[in-house]
């Protein structure tokens, strides 16, 4: 239950400015925190910090617990006296400052980290081992990373025995010790830098709202270590059923995500230990955590693994409140936000009522003239987070330009914008501001705006188009663009609407 009225900014770490091709946990991040604090915001929402996939998506990671090494600030390695100042030149990015270059960042950062690791002291080695002992997932994840490197990046289910099975791989861990120790150093460094960022945010009155994908990738350390907790044939390593969503208005074939499904019967036997540990770990990184696709805890779409589309799936009952009872018994009351967007039934409504977790509302979804949508601000409950738009939405300005006259006119009328000059104003579009202010004056305890809408950007700044494989997650900004934000305007609406 949310008890304070506040506001926040949605901005992924990768989108922040830096000299290294992608946002990092450095001084630019601290300046961004100071900027949003100065505007009166008290939440910074980030997308998952886990290692992204080949396309840059943080929602298809090979590790549910780890932090991506892409976010490590090379200058921190200089401060730790592991890298010399003149050795940073290979990490400097000379491409567009408006694009996150994951490939460049991965190659250059890995090279620098290996150089830094070659210089660690015995004292640091001891700290790294202490870190790994304190984080139960670290041993399996770093062994997974070492084995994946040994087998040329192949997925774990294509590795040679004994490494294809975690329980036998640990018996041969000595063969991978040097590589595993390097990956331990990487995670120690990433967590150390993130703790500094989070502490800085909290000291400046800004809380971190994190993000947790509900599913994990088939090729992940989590599945490799815990095959028995997923719907996987233990002999052949073949997935039995996979995740997705059924056909709807937006997709006649549904969406076939392909993640292995949880074996909830197996998870119940140890009182949902894996989920308790995952949520515990997330709350060490964030002040509050949003769980993506929360509806699957009530009921989830299960598709045969050999299906070409999501059409042939069936609805299955999820663990429901039993899971969160186990979490509460283990961790106490936890600050969780439920991503409850999309179409769902009474089972999801009941789970939200039982857990009392706040849900989400997105004003763009509400502008249906012929319906009294729950996404219209007059229907917002107090216990929710109200969004101008999420990372999956078009920007607000682009939505206004691209929607039809009928929906645009309804949106503008609803938000009190009169006249026909809705497209004027550029970064300071008065029509966009009317919509933002409508969200801000709503009853919702927390109002969130994406950085792109904070600046009034168009569709070229969109973060993600669901269902599109390429061209997502690449948006990045600059120090100059952050400086041009209309600070006084956001100070004003946060003050007026008591946020």
PDB file of C-alpha atoms in Angstrom, residues 289-499:
ATOM      1  CA  UNK A 289      10.399  -3.450  -7.276  1.00  0.00           C
ATOM      2  CA  UNK A 290       7.918  -3.663 -10.141  1.00  0.00           C
ATOM      3  CA  UNK A 291       7.196  -7.225 -11.298  1.00  0.00           C
ATOM      4  CA  UNK A 292       6.505  -7.413 -15.023  1.00  0.00           C
ATOM      5  CA  UNK A 293       3.549  -9.520 -16.307  1.00  0.00           C
ATOM      6  CA  UNK A 294       2.256  -9.923 -12.749  1.00  0.00           C
ATOM      7  CA  UNK A 295      -0.987 -11.456 -14.027  1.00  0.00           C
ATOM      8  CA  UNK A 296       0.866 -14.768 -14.638  1.00  0.00           C
ATOM      9  CA  UNK A 297       0.985 -15.377 -10.887  1.00  0.00           C
ATOM     10  CA  UNK A 298      -2.813 -15.740 -11.046  1.00  0.00           C
ATOM     11  CA  UNK A 299      -3.041 -17.515 -14.421  1.00  0.00           C
ATOM     12  CA  UNK A 300      -0.606 -17.878 -17.290  1.00  0.00           C
ATOM     13  CA  UNK A 301      -0.703 -18.847 -20.953  1.00  0.00           C
ATOM     14  CA  UNK A 302       1.111 -22.146 -21.575  1.00  0.00           C
ATOM     15  CA  UNK A 303       2.066 -23.028 -25.160  1.00  0.00           C
ATOM     16  CA  UNK A 304       3.471 -26.380 -26.377  1.00  0.00           C
ATOM     17  CA  UNK A 305       7.183 -25.854 -26.994  1.00  0.00           C
ATOM     18  CA  UNK A 306       6.967 -27.058 -30.597  1.00  0.00           C
ATOM     19  CA  UNK A 307       4.279 -24.536 -31.565  1.00  0.00           C
ATOM     20  CA  UNK A 308       5.034 -21.903 -34.186  1.00  0.00           C
ATOM     21  CA  UNK A 309       2.578 -19.414 -32.708  1.00  0.00           C
ATOM     22  CA  UNK A 310       0.919 -18.765 -29.355  1.00  0.00           C
ATOM     23  CA  UNK A 311      -2.516 -19.775 -30.675  1.00  0.00           C
ATOM     24  CA  UNK A 312      -2.453 -23.294 -29.277  1.00  0.00           C
ATOM     25  CA  UNK A 313      -1.879 -22.399 -25.656  1.00  0.00           C
ATOM     26  CA  UNK A 314      -4.087 -22.951 -22.629  1.00  0.00           C
ATOM     27  CA  UNK A 315      -4.665 -20.985 -19.459  1.00  0.00           C
ATOM     28  CA  UNK A 316      -3.122 -22.556 -16.362  1.00  0.00           C
ATOM     29  CA  UNK A 317      -3.604 -21.605 -12.730  1.00  0.00           C
ATOM     30  CA  UNK A 318      -0.637 -19.819 -11.167  1.00  0.00           C
ATOM     31  CA  UNK A 319       0.548 -20.038  -7.545  1.00  0.00           C
ATOM     32  CA  UNK A 320      -1.579 -17.073  -6.508  1.00  0.00           C
ATOM     33  CA  UNK A 321      -1.448 -15.724  -2.997  1.00  0.00           C
ATOM     34  CA  UNK A 322       0.409 -18.788  -1.657  1.00  0.00           C
ATOM     35  CA  UNK A 323       3.610 -17.518  -3.260  1.00  0.00           C
ATOM     36  CA  UNK A 324       3.331 -14.091  -1.674  1.00  0.00           C
ATOM     37  CA  UNK A 325       2.379 -15.579   1.702  1.00  0.00           C
ATOM     38  CA  UNK A 326       5.669 -17.481   1.523  1.00  0.00           C
ATOM     39  CA  UNK A 327       7.512 -14.285   0.564  1.00  0.00           C
ATOM     40  CA  UNK A 328       5.925 -12.375   3.451  1.00  0.00           C
ATOM     41  CA  UNK A 329       6.742 -15.142   5.930  1.00  0.00           C
ATOM     42  CA  UNK A 330      10.361 -15.046   4.792  1.00  0.00           C
ATOM     43  CA  UNK A 331      10.887 -11.322   4.186  1.00  0.00           C
ATOM     44  CA  UNK A 332       8.051  -9.507   5.918  1.00  0.00           C
ATOM     45  CA  UNK A 333       5.960  -6.915   4.086  1.00  0.00           C
ATOM     46  CA  UNK A 334       7.596  -6.212   0.737  1.00  0.00           C
ATOM     47  CA  UNK A 335       7.302  -3.075  -1.458  1.00  0.00           C
ATOM     48  CA  UNK A 336       6.141  -4.586  -4.763  1.00  0.00           C
ATOM     49  CA  UNK A 337       4.365  -2.933  -7.693  1.00  0.00           C
ATOM     50  CA  UNK A 338       2.264  -5.219  -9.892  1.00  0.00           C
ATOM     51  CA  UNK A 339       2.417  -4.654 -13.649  1.00  0.00           C
ATOM     52  CA  UNK A 340      -1.250  -5.452 -14.252  1.00  0.00           C
ATOM     53  CA  UNK A 341      -1.661  -4.021 -17.748  1.00  0.00           C
ATOM     54  CA  UNK A 342      -3.608  -5.802 -20.475  1.00  0.00           C
ATOM     55  CA  UNK A 343      -6.739  -7.941 -20.368  1.00  0.00           C
ATOM     56  CA  UNK A 344      -7.278 -10.182 -17.349  1.00  0.00           C
ATOM     57  CA  UNK A 345     -10.017 -11.781 -15.290  1.00  0.00           C
ATOM     58  CA  UNK A 346     -11.278 -11.845 -11.739  1.00  0.00           C
ATOM     59  CA  UNK A 347      -8.423 -14.088 -10.589  1.00  0.00           C
ATOM     60  CA  UNK A 348      -5.936 -11.260 -11.169  1.00  0.00           C
ATOM     61  CA  UNK A 349      -8.259  -8.726  -9.526  1.00  0.00           C
ATOM     62  CA  UNK A 350      -8.545 -10.968  -6.469  1.00  0.00           C
ATOM     63  CA  UNK A 351      -4.778 -11.506  -6.249  1.00  0.00           C
ATOM     64  CA  UNK A 352      -4.214  -7.749  -6.295  1.00  0.00           C
ATOM     65  CA  UNK A 353      -6.851  -7.310  -3.598  1.00  0.00           C
ATOM     66  CA  UNK A 354      -5.344 -10.070  -1.473  1.00  0.00           C
ATOM     67  CA  UNK A 355      -1.756  -8.834  -1.742  1.00  0.00           C
ATOM     68  CA  UNK A 356      -2.674  -5.141  -1.637  1.00  0.00           C
ATOM     69  CA  UNK A 357       0.098  -4.471  -4.148  1.00  0.00           C
ATOM     70  CA  UNK A 358      -0.383  -1.268  -6.159  1.00  0.00           C
ATOM     71  CA  UNK A 359      -1.086  -1.743  -9.854  1.00  0.00           C
ATOM     72  CA  UNK A 360      -0.447   0.489 -12.857  1.00  0.00           C
ATOM     73  CA  UNK A 361      -2.507   2.871 -14.964  1.00  0.00           C
ATOM     74  CA  UNK A 362      -1.399   4.395 -18.285  1.00  0.00           C
ATOM     75  CA  UNK A 363      -3.337   7.401 -19.528  1.00  0.00           C
ATOM     76  CA  UNK A 364      -2.602   6.621 -23.202  1.00  0.00           C
ATOM     77  CA  UNK A 365      -4.600   3.393 -22.813  1.00  0.00           C
ATOM     78  CA  UNK A 366      -7.570   5.303 -21.444  1.00  0.00           C
ATOM     79  CA  UNK A 367      -8.446   7.482 -24.414  1.00  0.00           C
ATOM     80  CA  UNK A 368     -11.266   5.317 -25.764  1.00  0.00           C
ATOM     81  CA  UNK A 369     -14.274   7.636 -26.257  1.00  0.00           C
ATOM     82  CA  UNK A 370     -16.819   4.795 -26.131  1.00  0.00           C
ATOM     83  CA  UNK A 371     -15.604   3.214 -22.879  1.00  0.00           C
ATOM     84  CA  UNK A 372     -15.142   4.261 -19.267  1.00  0.00           C
ATOM     85  CA  UNK A 373     -11.620   2.867 -19.066  1.00  0.00           C
ATOM     86  CA  UNK A 374      -9.834   2.113 -15.806  1.00  0.00           C
ATOM     87  CA  UNK A 375      -6.918   4.005 -17.376  1.00  0.00           C
ATOM     88  CA  UNK A 376      -8.822   7.303 -17.321  1.00  0.00           C
ATOM     89  CA  UNK A 377      -7.604   9.356 -14.349  1.00  0.00           C
ATOM     90  CA  UNK A 378     -11.068   9.829 -12.813  1.00  0.00           C
ATOM     91  CA  UNK A 379     -11.031   6.052 -12.201  1.00  0.00           C
ATOM     92  CA  UNK A 380      -7.577   5.814 -10.623  1.00  0.00           C
ATOM     93  CA  UNK A 381      -7.467   4.378  -7.102  1.00  0.00           C
ATOM     94  CA  UNK A 382      -5.014   5.869  -4.646  1.00  0.00           C
ATOM     95  CA  UNK A 383      -3.059   2.615  -4.473  1.00  0.00           C
ATOM     96  CA  UNK A 384      -1.585   2.705  -7.965  1.00  0.00           C
ATOM     97  CA  UNK A 385       1.186   4.174 -10.082  1.00  0.00           C
ATOM     98  CA  UNK A 386      -0.133   6.433 -12.842  1.00  0.00           C
ATOM     99  CA  UNK A 387       1.955   6.684 -16.009  1.00  0.00           C
ATOM    100  CA  UNK A 388       2.008   9.183 -18.833  1.00  0.00           C
ATOM    101  CA  UNK A 389       3.555   6.289 -20.795  1.00  0.00           C
ATOM    102  CA  UNK A 390       5.814   3.284 -20.183  1.00  0.00           C
ATOM    103  CA  UNK A 391       8.938   2.116 -22.021  1.00  0.00           C
ATOM    104  CA  UNK A 392       6.630   0.101 -24.326  1.00  0.00           C
ATOM    105  CA  UNK A 393       4.510   3.116 -25.325  1.00  0.00           C
ATOM    106  CA  UNK A 394       5.081   5.639 -28.042  1.00  0.00           C
ATOM    107  CA  UNK A 395       6.047   9.044 -26.684  1.00  0.00           C
ATOM    108  CA  UNK A 396       3.125  11.275 -25.757  1.00  0.00           C
ATOM    109  CA  UNK A 397       3.870  13.823 -28.496  1.00  0.00           C
ATOM    110  CA  UNK A 398       4.169  11.063 -31.116  1.00  0.00           C
ATOM    111  CA  UNK A 399       0.930   9.460 -29.933  1.00  0.00           C
ATOM    112  CA  UNK A 400      -0.915  12.747 -30.404  1.00  0.00           C
ATOM    113  CA  UNK A 401       0.450  13.092 -33.930  1.00  0.00           C
ATOM    114  CA  UNK A 402      -0.140   9.494 -34.982  1.00  0.00           C
ATOM    115  CA  UNK A 403      -3.570   8.756 -33.515  1.00  0.00           C
ATOM    116  CA  UNK A 404      -6.746   9.561 -35.440  1.00  0.00           C
ATOM    117  CA  UNK A 405      -8.761  12.762 -35.037  1.00  0.00           C
ATOM    118  CA  UNK A 406     -11.530  11.028 -33.078  1.00  0.00           C
ATOM    119  CA  UNK A 407      -9.248   9.717 -30.302  1.00  0.00           C
ATOM    120  CA  UNK A 408      -7.078  12.829 -30.276  1.00  0.00           C
ATOM    121  CA  UNK A 409     -10.061  15.118 -29.841  1.00  0.00           C
ATOM    122  CA  UNK A 410     -11.385  12.995 -26.986  1.00  0.00           C
ATOM    123  CA  UNK A 411      -7.997  13.028 -25.250  1.00  0.00           C
ATOM    124  CA  UNK A 412      -7.658  16.785 -25.586  1.00  0.00           C
ATOM    125  CA  UNK A 413     -11.234  17.432 -24.445  1.00  0.00           C
ATOM    126  CA  UNK A 414     -10.795  15.114 -21.467  1.00  0.00           C
ATOM    127  CA  UNK A 415      -7.659  16.954 -20.388  1.00  0.00           C
ATOM    128  CA  UNK A 416      -9.150  20.412 -20.934  1.00  0.00           C
ATOM    129  CA  UNK A 417      -7.170  21.524 -23.977  1.00  0.00           C
ATOM    130  CA  UNK A 418      -9.158  23.870 -26.189  1.00  0.00           C
ATOM    131  CA  UNK A 419      -8.395  25.118 -29.659  1.00  0.00           C
ATOM    132  CA  UNK A 420      -6.874  23.517 -32.723  1.00  0.00           C
ATOM    133  CA  UNK A 421      -3.194  24.317 -32.148  1.00  0.00           C
ATOM    134  CA  UNK A 422      -2.461  21.053 -30.309  1.00  0.00           C
ATOM    135  CA  UNK A 423       0.649  20.395 -32.448  1.00  0.00           C
ATOM    136  CA  UNK A 424       2.415  23.636 -31.576  1.00  0.00           C
ATOM    137  CA  UNK A 425       5.025  24.206 -28.916  1.00  0.00           C
ATOM    138  CA  UNK A 426       7.674  21.595 -29.709  1.00  0.00           C
ATOM    139  CA  UNK A 427       9.382  20.542 -26.466  1.00  0.00           C
ATOM    140  CA  UNK A 428       6.903  22.688 -24.541  1.00  0.00           C
ATOM    141  CA  UNK A 429       3.728  21.460 -26.261  1.00  0.00           C
ATOM    142  CA  UNK A 430       0.744  22.870 -24.314  1.00  0.00           C
ATOM    143  CA  UNK A 431      -1.396  19.880 -25.327  1.00  0.00           C
ATOM    144  CA  UNK A 432       1.129  17.402 -23.893  1.00  0.00           C
ATOM    145  CA  UNK A 433       1.343  19.442 -20.727  1.00  0.00           C
ATOM    146  CA  UNK A 434      -2.421  19.334 -20.279  1.00  0.00           C
ATOM    147  CA  UNK A 435      -2.275  15.531 -20.396  1.00  0.00           C
ATOM    148  CA  UNK A 436       0.678  15.396 -17.995  1.00  0.00           C
ATOM    149  CA  UNK A 437      -1.131  17.670 -15.562  1.00  0.00           C
ATOM    150  CA  UNK A 438      -4.227  15.466 -15.751  1.00  0.00           C
ATOM    151  CA  UNK A 439      -2.142  12.516 -14.569  1.00  0.00           C
ATOM    152  CA  UNK A 440      -0.496  14.666 -11.897  1.00  0.00           C
ATOM    153  CA  UNK A 441      -3.804  15.844 -10.420  1.00  0.00           C
ATOM    154  CA  UNK A 442      -5.213  12.301 -10.296  1.00  0.00           C
ATOM    155  CA  UNK A 443      -5.840  10.433  -7.046  1.00  0.00           C
ATOM    156  CA  UNK A 444      -2.972   7.995  -7.764  1.00  0.00           C
ATOM    157  CA  UNK A 445      -0.353   8.032  -5.035  1.00  0.00           C
ATOM    158  CA  UNK A 446       2.562   8.076  -7.484  1.00  0.00           C
ATOM    159  CA  UNK A 447       2.728   9.624 -10.964  1.00  0.00           C
ATOM    160  CA  UNK A 448       5.499   8.573 -13.360  1.00  0.00           C
ATOM    161  CA  UNK A 449       6.714  10.242 -16.545  1.00  0.00           C
ATOM    162  CA  UNK A 450       9.294   8.803 -18.935  1.00  0.00           C
ATOM    163  CA  UNK A 451      12.386  10.883 -19.654  1.00  0.00           C
ATOM    164  CA  UNK A 452      11.306  11.115 -23.313  1.00  0.00           C
ATOM    165  CA  UNK A 453       8.000  12.721 -22.314  1.00  0.00           C
ATOM    166  CA  UNK A 454       9.776  14.880 -19.746  1.00  0.00           C
ATOM    167  CA  UNK A 455      11.628  16.392 -22.712  1.00  0.00           C
ATOM    168  CA  UNK A 456       8.718  16.331 -25.172  1.00  0.00           C
ATOM    169  CA  UNK A 457      10.445  14.071 -27.690  1.00  0.00           C
ATOM    170  CA  UNK A 458       8.859  12.455 -30.747  1.00  0.00           C
ATOM    171  CA  UNK A 459       8.703   8.848 -31.932  1.00  0.00           C
ATOM    172  CA  UNK A 460      12.397   8.693 -32.841  1.00  0.00           C
ATOM    173  CA  UNK A 461      13.094   8.624 -29.086  1.00  0.00           C
ATOM    174  CA  UNK A 462      10.818   5.635 -28.408  1.00  0.00           C
ATOM    175  CA  UNK A 463      12.481   2.974 -26.244  1.00  0.00           C
ATOM    176  CA  UNK A 464      10.693  -0.191 -27.343  1.00  0.00           C
ATOM    177  CA  UNK A 465       8.114  -1.408 -29.855  1.00  0.00           C
ATOM    178  CA  UNK A 466       6.755  -4.728 -28.507  1.00  0.00           C
ATOM    179  CA  UNK A 467       7.022  -7.543 -31.019  1.00  0.00           C
ATOM    180  CA  UNK A 468       9.775  -5.867 -33.034  1.00  0.00           C
ATOM    181  CA  UNK A 469      13.108  -7.711 -32.878  1.00  0.00           C
ATOM    182  CA  UNK A 470      15.516  -4.991 -34.009  1.00  0.00           C
ATOM    183  CA  UNK A 471      15.851  -1.292 -33.281  1.00  0.00           C
ATOM    184  CA  UNK A 472      14.733  -1.281 -29.653  1.00  0.00           C
ATOM    185  CA  UNK A 473      16.478  -0.250 -26.403  1.00  0.00           C
ATOM    186  CA  UNK A 474      18.896   2.077 -28.217  1.00  0.00           C
ATOM    187  CA  UNK A 475      17.687   5.500 -27.078  1.00  0.00           C
ATOM    188  CA  UNK A 476      20.313   7.603 -25.313  1.00  0.00           C
ATOM    189  CA  UNK A 477      20.441  11.223 -24.286  1.00  0.00           C
ATOM    190  CA  UNK A 478      23.101  13.869 -23.708  1.00  0.00           C
ATOM    191  CA  UNK A 479      24.051  16.265 -20.935  1.00  0.00           C
ATOM    192  CA  UNK A 480      22.864  19.168 -23.122  1.00  0.00           C
ATOM    193  CA  UNK A 481      19.401  17.638 -23.533  1.00  0.00           C
ATOM    194  CA  UNK A 482      19.083  17.040 -19.790  1.00  0.00           C
ATOM    195  CA  UNK A 483      20.096  20.665 -19.177  1.00  0.00           C
ATOM    196  CA  UNK A 484      17.319  21.889 -21.506  1.00  0.00           C
ATOM    197  CA  UNK A 485      14.504  20.250 -19.485  1.00  0.00           C
ATOM    198  CA  UNK A 486      12.059  22.876 -18.240  1.00  0.00           C
ATOM    199  CA  UNK A 487      12.984  22.463 -14.582  1.00  0.00           C
ATOM    200  CA  UNK A 488      10.693  25.242 -13.355  1.00  0.00           C
ATOM    201  CA  UNK A 489       7.634  23.682 -14.998  1.00  0.00           C
ATOM    202  CA  UNK A 490       8.097  20.336 -13.256  1.00  0.00           C
ATOM    203  CA  UNK A 491       8.907  22.025  -9.977  1.00  0.00           C
ATOM    204  CA  UNK A 492       5.624  23.866 -10.354  1.00  0.00           C
ATOM    205  CA  UNK A 493       3.364  20.896 -11.089  1.00  0.00           C
ATOM    206  CA  UNK A 494       4.996  18.792  -8.381  1.00  0.00           C
ATOM    207  CA  UNK A 495       4.361  21.630  -5.941  1.00  0.00           C
ATOM    208  CA  UNK A 496       0.796  22.411  -7.107  1.00  0.00           C
ATOM    209  CA  UNK A 497      -0.368  18.818  -7.123  1.00  0.00           C
ATOM    210  CA  UNK A 498       1.397  17.993  -3.842  1.00  0.00           C
ATOM    211  CA  UNK A 499       3.807  15.488  -5.312  1.00  0.00           C
TER     212      UNK A 499
END
